[in-house]
Amino acid sequence: MTKPTGPGASDGPPYLRIVASIRRRIEDGELVPGDRVPSTREIARDWGVALATATKALTTLRLEGLVEARPRIGTVVAATTPARPPRASSRPAPAAERELTLDRIVRTAVDMADTEGLAALSMRGVAARLGVAAMSPYRYVPSKEDLVLLMAEAAFGEQGYPADAPQEWRARVELGARTLWGLYLRHPWLAQLGSLTRPLLVPNLMVHGEWMLSALDGHGLDPVTLFDIHVLLYSHVQGLAVHLEWEAHAAASTGQTDDQWMDSRAPALRSLAESGRFPTFTKVVGSFGDGYDMQLDALFEFGLRALLDGLTSIVDAADGTGAAGTAKSGRR
């Protein structure tokens, strides 16, 4: 980032100097609508300021209408910017605007994680975006770890299940898997919070687990096999979803799209292909023509269908409806 120069460039709080610099780049046409502006981490690194200060700068620009947050992309120049953007005031906001509630804190934190990534989340950053003192959120939430749990509870609770849902187990499992996938698409950071061996124990995630288990229950599966299937299905959804946040973080930290990154690695890929050590890889990759277009949505659907096709014989056998008659599946 280019730091501000000229009269008044060194005046005022650090966040206002950052605001002035980015505003000037927008007004001069260096940054145009849709261009990504520096992230909180990039601002903190280039200006030598705290993440909370960087967050406050971006929040000020957002309030001026100069930038807007876009999930999985970050903060970009707004499609329509004011002709004469108002200058930020260093005076504190009115008391009514600074009045805090736990709900406001959680919603603000979720928005930060959606647009900047979980790594950029901090209690100070939340306070800066809310326009309150750095320690104010601690009156409602003891720690960042507690805040993240509240964020997860809120995010997983955004989507439930209809009372008139299909009764057939496969259709119910498909609905459950796609519901979870949709939540991860909306909040990519969610997939980073818990592993299979150390699961995230919040009630609204349990709602989704209960749905999947109830879809499989009553079909003759022994409890261990039933829970194994549930874990396997969940791992498919979460296992792909972890890449959503990684992808967004990589794009923000490198400034390259996936295609640009792959183009920059073309010599290394060519060297591997021409080495003669990996003939099958070379044959398959060489047959792509315009290249392999990895789409996580398509992989999710393909993997879900393959899993359910494979599980159908197990469930049917346990249920006594498959070719194996009344044979039971699973461990003994």
C-alpha positions as a Python dict, from the first residue, in 0.01 Angstrom:
ca = {
    (1, 'M'): (0, 0, 0),
    (2, 'T'): (117, 355, -72),
    (3, 'K'): (117, 567, 240),
    (4, 'P'): (-22, 922, 218),
    (5, 'T'): (197, 1215, 136),
    (6, 'G'): (141, 1586, 113),
    (7, 'P'): (-15, 1846, 344),
    (8, 'G'): (-200, 1700, 640),
    (9, 'A'): (-90, 1346, 562),
    (10, 'S'): (63, 1302, 905),
    (11, 'D'): (-220, 1476, 1094),
    (12, 'G'): (-489, 1303, 1294),
    (13, 'P'): (-531, 950, 1428),
    (14, 'P'): (-367, 668, 1229),
    (15, 'Y'): (-699, 529, 1107),
    (16, 'L'): (-791, 865, 952),
    (17, 'R'): (-460, 879, 768),
    (18, 'I'): (-529, 532, 626),
    (19, 'V'): (-880, 641, 528),
    (20, 'A'): (-741, 949, 353),
    (21, 'S'): (-491, 742, 157),
    (22, 'I'): (-743, 486, 33),
    (23, 'R'): (-1001, 757, -36),
    (24, 'R'): (-748, 944, -247),
    (25, 'R'): (-670, 632, -450),
    (26, 'I'): (-1042, 587, -520),
    (27, 'E'): (-1094, 954, -613),
    (28, 'D'): (-789, 946, -844),
    (29, 'G'): (-922, 638, -1025),
    (30, 'E'): (-637, 415, -912),
    (31, 'L'): (-900, 192, -751),
    (32, 'V'): (-1224, 153, -946),
    (33, 'P'): (-1559, -6, -853),
    (34, 'G'): (-1516, -376, -786),
    (35, 'D'): (-1141, -352, -712),
    (36, 'R'): (-1040, -514, -386),
    (37, 'V'): (-903, -269, -133),
    (38, 'P'): (-637, -375, 118),
    (39, 'S'): (-763, -615, 382),
    (40, 'T'): (-730, -551, 754),
    (41, 'R'): (-421, -771, 768),
    (42, 'E'): (-260, -595, 471),
    (43, 'I'): (-331, -253, 624),
    (44, 'A'): (-195, -362, 962),
    (45, 'R'): (121, -496, 798),
    (46, 'D'): (186, -206, 559),
    (47, 'W'): (105, 71, 805),
    (48, 'G'): (240, -93, 1118),
    (49, 'V'): (-92, -55, 1304),
    (50, 'A'): (-308, -289, 1508),
    (51, 'L'): (-581, -494, 1339),
    (52, 'A'): (-838, -292, 1533),
    (53, 'T'): (-707, 30, 1375),
    (54, 'A'): (-717, -128, 1029),
    (55, 'T'): (-1073, -245, 1091),
    (56, 'K'): (-1176, 102, 1203),
    (57, 'A'): (-1034, 250, 882),
    (58, 'L'): (-1229, 10, 661),
    (59, 'T'): (-1542, 65, 866),
    (60, 'T'): (-1510, 441, 817),
    (61, 'L'): (-1475, 396, 442),
    (62, 'R'): (-1778, 168, 444),
    (63, 'L'): (-1986, 425, 631),
    (64, 'E'): (-1880, 687, 376),
    (65, 'G'): (-2017, 461, 102),
    (66, 'L'): (-1680, 425, -68),
    (67, 'V'): (-1635, 53, -11),
    (68, 'E'): (-1852, -249, 52),
    (69, 'A'): (-1793, -596, 193),
    (70, 'R'): (-1848, -898, -27),
    (71, 'P'): (-1847, -1250, 123),
    (72, 'R'): (-1551, -1466, 16),
    (73, 'I'): (-1395, -1170, -166),
    (74, 'G'): (-1331, -907, 99),
    (75, 'T'): (-1377, -533, 87),
    (76, 'V'): (-1404, -375, -258),
    (77, 'V'): (-1467, -30, -400),
    (78, 'A'): (-1842, 29, -400),
    (79, 'A'): (-2030, 14, -729),
    (80, 'T'): (-2154, 370, -674),
    (81, 'T'): (-1941, 603, -469),
    (82, 'P'): (-2039, 949, -347),
    (83, 'A'): (-1909, 1235, -560),
    (84, 'R'): (-1788, 1417, -247),
    (85, 'P'): (-1749, 1162, 27),
    (86, 'P'): (-1789, 1309, 372),
    (87, 'R'): (-1474, 1329, 581),
    (88, 'A'): (-1459, 1114, 890),
    (89, 'S'): (-1504, 1287, 1219),
    (90, 'S'): (-1279, 1205, 1513),
    (91, 'R'): (-1562, 1294, 1755),
    (92, 'P'): (-1721, 995, 1930),
    (93, 'A'): (-2051, 869, 1798),
    (94, 'P'): (-2368, 953, 1989),
    (95, 'A'): (-2435, 740, 2294),
    (96, 'A'): (-2735, 575, 2127),
    (97, 'E'): (-2513, 448, 1845),
    (98, 'R'): (-2262, 309, 2088),
    (99, 'E'): (-2517, 122, 2297),
    (100, 'L'): (-2413, -242, 2295),
    (101, 'T'): (-2605, -566, 2310),
    (102, 'L'): (-2474, -920, 2289),
    (103, 'D'): (-2668, -970, 1967),
    (104, 'R'): (-2499, -669, 1802),
    (105, 'I'): (-2157, -794, 1905),
    (106, 'V'): (-2220, -1143, 1768),
    (107, 'R'): (-2372, -1018, 1441),
    (108, 'T'): (-2081, -779, 1389),
    (109, 'A'): (-1829, -1055, 1457),
    (110, 'V'): (-2005, -1287, 1210),
    (111, 'D'): (-1994, -1014, 945),
    (112, 'M'): (-1623, -960, 1008),
    (113, 'A'): (-1547, -1331, 978),
    (114, 'D'): (-1757, -1355, 660),
    (115, 'T'): (-1578, -1069, 487),
    (116, 'E'): (-1226, -1074, 635),
    (117, 'G'): (-1183, -1434, 748),
    (118, 'L'): (-1168, -1587, 1093),
    (119, 'A'): (-797, -1510, 1130),
    (120, 'A'): (-871, -1136, 1115),
    (121, 'L'): (-1130, -1153, 1392),
    (122, 'S'): (-1038, -993, 1724),
    (123, 'M'): (-1226, -844, 2016),
    (124, 'R'): (-1059, -509, 1945),
    (125, 'G'): (-1160, -531, 1582),
    (126, 'V'): (-1522, -594, 1676),
    (127, 'A'): (-1511, -297, 1912),
    (128, 'A'): (-1364, -77, 1638),
    (129, 'R'): (-1632, -174, 1391),
    (130, 'L'): (-1900, -100, 1650),
    (131, 'G'): (-1740, 234, 1733),
    (132, 'V'): (-1695, 158, 2103),
    (133, 'A'): (-1403, 137, 2344),
    (134, 'A'): (-1173, -161, 2291),
    (135, 'M'): (-1270, -328, 2619),
    (136, 'S'): (-1647, -275, 2588),
    (137, 'P'): (-1731, -614, 2427),
    (138, 'Y'): (-1571, -790, 2724),
    (139, 'R'): (-1863, -675, 2937),
    (140, 'Y'): (-2077, -917, 2736),
    (141, 'V'): (-1833, -1188, 2620),
    (142, 'P'): (-1542, -1307, 2837),
    (143, 'S'): (-1307, -1398, 2551),
    (144, 'K'): (-1265, -1438, 2177),
    (145, 'E'): (-1309, -1814, 2217),
    (146, 'D'): (-1650, -1759, 2379),
    (147, 'L'): (-1742, -1514, 2104),
    (148, 'V'): (-1657, -1768, 1833),
    (149, 'L'): (-1887, -2024, 1996),
    (150, 'L'): (-2169, -1769, 2000),
    (151, 'M'): (-2099, -1687, 1635),
    (152, 'A'): (-2117, -2056, 1542),
    (153, 'E'): (-2442, -2097, 1733),
    (154, 'A'): (-2592, -1800, 1548),
    (155, 'A'): (-2468, -1911, 1205),
    (156, 'F'): (-2577, -2275, 1235),
    (157, 'G'): (-2916, -2152, 1356),
    (158, 'E'): (-2989, -1956, 1040),
    (159, 'Q'): (-3136, -2256, 861),
    (160, 'G'): (-3363, -2525, 999),
    (161, 'Y'): (-3581, -2800, 855),
    (162, 'P'): (-3945, -2798, 742),
    (163, 'A'): (-4211, -2992, 928),
    (164, 'D'): (-4333, -3146, 602),
    (165, 'A'): (-3990, -3275, 495),
    (166, 'P'): (-3970, -3600, 294),
    (167, 'Q'): (-3988, -3923, 492),
    (168, 'E'): (-3760, -4137, 272),
    (169, 'W'): (-3415, -4161, 437),
    (170, 'R'): (-3209, -4071, 132),
    (171, 'A'): (-3410, -3758, 54),
    (172, 'R'): (-3382, -3650, 419),
    (173, 'V'): (-3005, -3704, 422),
    (174, 'E'): (-2969, -3508, 97),
    (175, 'L'): (-3166, -3219, 248),
    (176, 'G'): (-2952, -3224, 561),
    (177, 'A'): (-2625, -3232, 369),
    (178, 'R'): (-2728, -2952, 133),
    (179, 'T'): (-2853, -2741, 423),
    (180, 'L'): (-2516, -2768, 597),
    (181, 'W'): (-2329, -2702, 272),
    (182, 'G'): (-2534, -2387, 218),
    (183, 'L'): (-2444, -2261, 566),
    (184, 'Y'): (-2076, -2324, 501),
    (185, 'L'): (-2099, -2137, 170),
    (186, 'R'): (-2256, -1843, 355),
    (187, 'H'): (-2003, -1858, 641),
    (188, 'P'): (-1682, -2028, 517),
    (189, 'W'): (-1507, -1987, 854),
    (190, 'L'): (-1753, -2229, 1018),
    (191, 'A'): (-1573, -2532, 876),
    (192, 'Q'): (-1252, -2431, 1054),
    (193, 'L'): (-1393, -2453, 1405),
    (194, 'G'): (-1399, -2823, 1489),
    (195, 'S'): (-1243, -3151, 1382),
    (196, 'L'): (-1411, -3490, 1365),
    (197, 'T'): (-1227, -3604, 1678),
    (198, 'R'): (-1294, -3280, 1867),
    (199, 'P'): (-1634, -3170, 1741),
    (200, 'L'): (-1791, -2833, 1799),
    (201, 'L'): (-2057, -2881, 2067),
    (202, 'V'): (-2314, -2607, 2017),
    (203, 'P'): (-2691, -2669, 2018),
    (204, 'N'): (-2765, -2539, 1669),
    (205, 'L'): (-2505, -2766, 1511),
    (206, 'M'): (-2660, -3054, 1705),
    (207, 'V'): (-2990, -2968, 1533),
    (208, 'H'): (-2831, -3068, 1200),
    (209, 'G'): (-2677, -3380, 1352),
    (210, 'E'): (-3011, -3480, 1502),
    (211, 'W'): (-3173, -3441, 1159),
    (212, 'M'): (-2921, -3671, 992),
    (213, 'L'): (-2935, -3933, 1268),
    (214, 'S'): (-3315, -3935, 1269),
    (215, 'A'): (-3312, -3984, 890),
    (216, 'L'): (-3103, -4301, 932),
    (217, 'D'): (-3266, -4428, 1251),
    (218, 'G'): (-3532, -4696, 1235),
    (219, 'H'): (-3378, -4887, 942),
    (220, 'G'): (-3220, -5169, 1137),
    (221, 'L'): (-2870, -5023, 1151),
    (222, 'D'): (-2681, -5103, 1469),
    (223, 'P'): (-2592, -4786, 1666),
    (224, 'V'): (-2221, -4789, 1577),
    (225, 'T'): (-2285, -4829, 1205),
    (226, 'L'): (-2555, -4563, 1215),
    (227, 'F'): (-2322, -4314, 1382),
    (228, 'D'): (-2033, -4408, 1149),
    (229, 'I'): (-2252, -4320, 850),
    (230, 'H'): (-2350, -3992, 1012),
    (231, 'V'): (-1982, -3902, 1073),
    (232, 'L'): (-1888, -4004, 718),
    (233, 'L'): (-2157, -3783, 566),
    (234, 'Y'): (-2065, -3489, 788),
    (235, 'S'): (-1696, -3528, 704),
    (236, 'H'): (-1778, -3507, 333),
    (237, 'V'): (-1955, -3174, 381),
    (238, 'Q'): (-1707, -3022, 625),
    (239, 'G'): (-1403, -3172, 451),
    (240, 'L'): (-1482, -2984, 130),
    (241, 'A'): (-1602, -2673, 313),
    (242, 'V'): (-1265, -2613, 484),
    (243, 'H'): (-1129, -2518, 144),
    (244, 'L'): (-1373, -2227, 112),
    (245, 'E'): (-1194, -2027, 381),
    (246, 'W'): (-848, -2139, 269),
    (247, 'E'): (-931, -2032, -86),
    (248, 'A'): (-1050, -1688, 27),
    (249, 'H'): (-745, -1643, 255),
    (250, 'A'): (-504, -1744, -22),
    (251, 'A'): (-664, -1499, -266),
    (252, 'A'): (-645, -1218, -9),
    (253, 'S'): (-285, -1285, 97),
    (254, 'T'): (-142, -1337, -252),
    (255, 'G'): (-363, -1101, -451),
    (256, 'Q'): (-403, -1379, -711),
    (257, 'T'): (-711, -1565, -825),
    (258, 'D'): (-693, -1944, -842),
    (259, 'D'): (-639, -1925, -1220),
    (260, 'Q'): (-360, -1670, -1181),
    (261, 'W'): (-193, -1882, -915),
    (262, 'M'): (-206, -2191, -1135),
    (263, 'D'): (-70, -1993, -1431),
    (264, 'S'): (227, -1885, -1218),
    (265, 'R'): (295, -2254, -1136),
    (266, 'A'): (279, -2365, -1498),
    (267, 'P'): (658, -2417, -1530),
    (268, 'A'): (665, -2641, -1221),
    (269, 'L'): (366, -2841, -1347),
    (270, 'R'): (526, -2876, -1690),
    (271, 'S'): (848, -2998, -1532),
    (272, 'L'): (661, -3270, -1341),
    (273, 'A'): (471, -3377, -1651),
    (274, 'E'): (786, -3392, -1866),
    (275, 'S'): (991, -3583, -1610),
    (276, 'G'): (842, -3916, -1723),
    (277, 'R'): (793, -4026, -1363),
    (278, 'F'): (417, -3975, -1357),
    (279, 'P'): (276, -4109, -1686),
    (280, 'T'): (-85, -4146, -1571),
    (281, 'F'): (-91, -3798, -1422),
    (282, 'T'): (56, -3659, -1743),
    (283, 'K'): (-197, -3845, -1959),
    (284, 'V'): (-497, -3734, -1752),
    (285, 'V'): (-391, -3372, -1709),
    (286, 'G'): (-289, -3348, -2072),
    (287, 'S'): (-638, -3452, -2181),
    (288, 'F'): (-812, -3159, -2010),
    (289, 'G'): (-773, -2921, -2302),
    (290, 'D'): (-852, -2587, -2138),
    (291, 'G'): (-750, -2719, -1798),
    (292, 'Y'): (-924, -2871, -1500),
    (293, 'D'): (-1191, -2644, -1356),
    (294, 'M'): (-1223, -2745, -991),
    (295, 'Q'): (-1567, -2645, -863),
    (296, 'L'): (-1635, -2724, -499),
    (297, 'D'): (-2013, -2716, -548),
    (298, 'A'): (-1991, -2980, -820),
    (299, 'L'): (-1754, -3193, -613),
    (300, 'F'): (-1992, -3172, -319),
    (301, 'E'): (-2285, -3298, -528),
    (302, 'F'): (-2077, -3568, -698),
    (303, 'G'): (-1938, -3694, -367),
    (304, 'L'): (-2278, -3688, -195),
    (305, 'R'): (-2435, -3890, -474),
    (306, 'A'): (-2151, -4144, -469),
    (307, 'L'): (-2172, -4180, -91),
    (308, 'L'): (-2547, -4229, -92),
    (309, 'D'): (-2531, -4478, -380),
    (310, 'G'): (-2282, -4681, -180),
    (311, 'L'): (-2475, -4653, 146),
    (312, 'T'): (-2809, -4752, -9),
    (313, 'S'): (-2721, -5121, -15),
    (314, 'I'): (-2607, -5107, 349),
    (315, 'V'): (-2925, -4936, 468),
    (316, 'D'): (-3151, -5155, 256),
    (317, 'A'): (-2982, -5471, 380),
    (318, 'A'): (-3018, -5363, 742),
    (319, 'D'): (-3380, -5269, 675),
    (320, 'G'): (-3454, -5605, 512),
    (321, 'T'): (-3548, -5444, 180),
    (322, 'G'): (-3232, -5512, -17),
    (323, 'A'): (-3103, -5811, -208),
    (324, 'A'): (-2956, -5951, 110),
    (325, 'G'): (-3303, -5997, 257),
    (326, 'T'): (-3294, -5957, 631),
    (327, 'A'): (-2915, -5960, 656),
    (328, 'K'): (-2777, -5699, 889),
    (329, 'S'): (-2484, -5471, 811),
    (330, 'G'): (-2216, -5318, 1031),
    (331, 'R'): (-1999, -5444, 1314),
    (332, 'R'): (-2087, -5734, 1536),
}
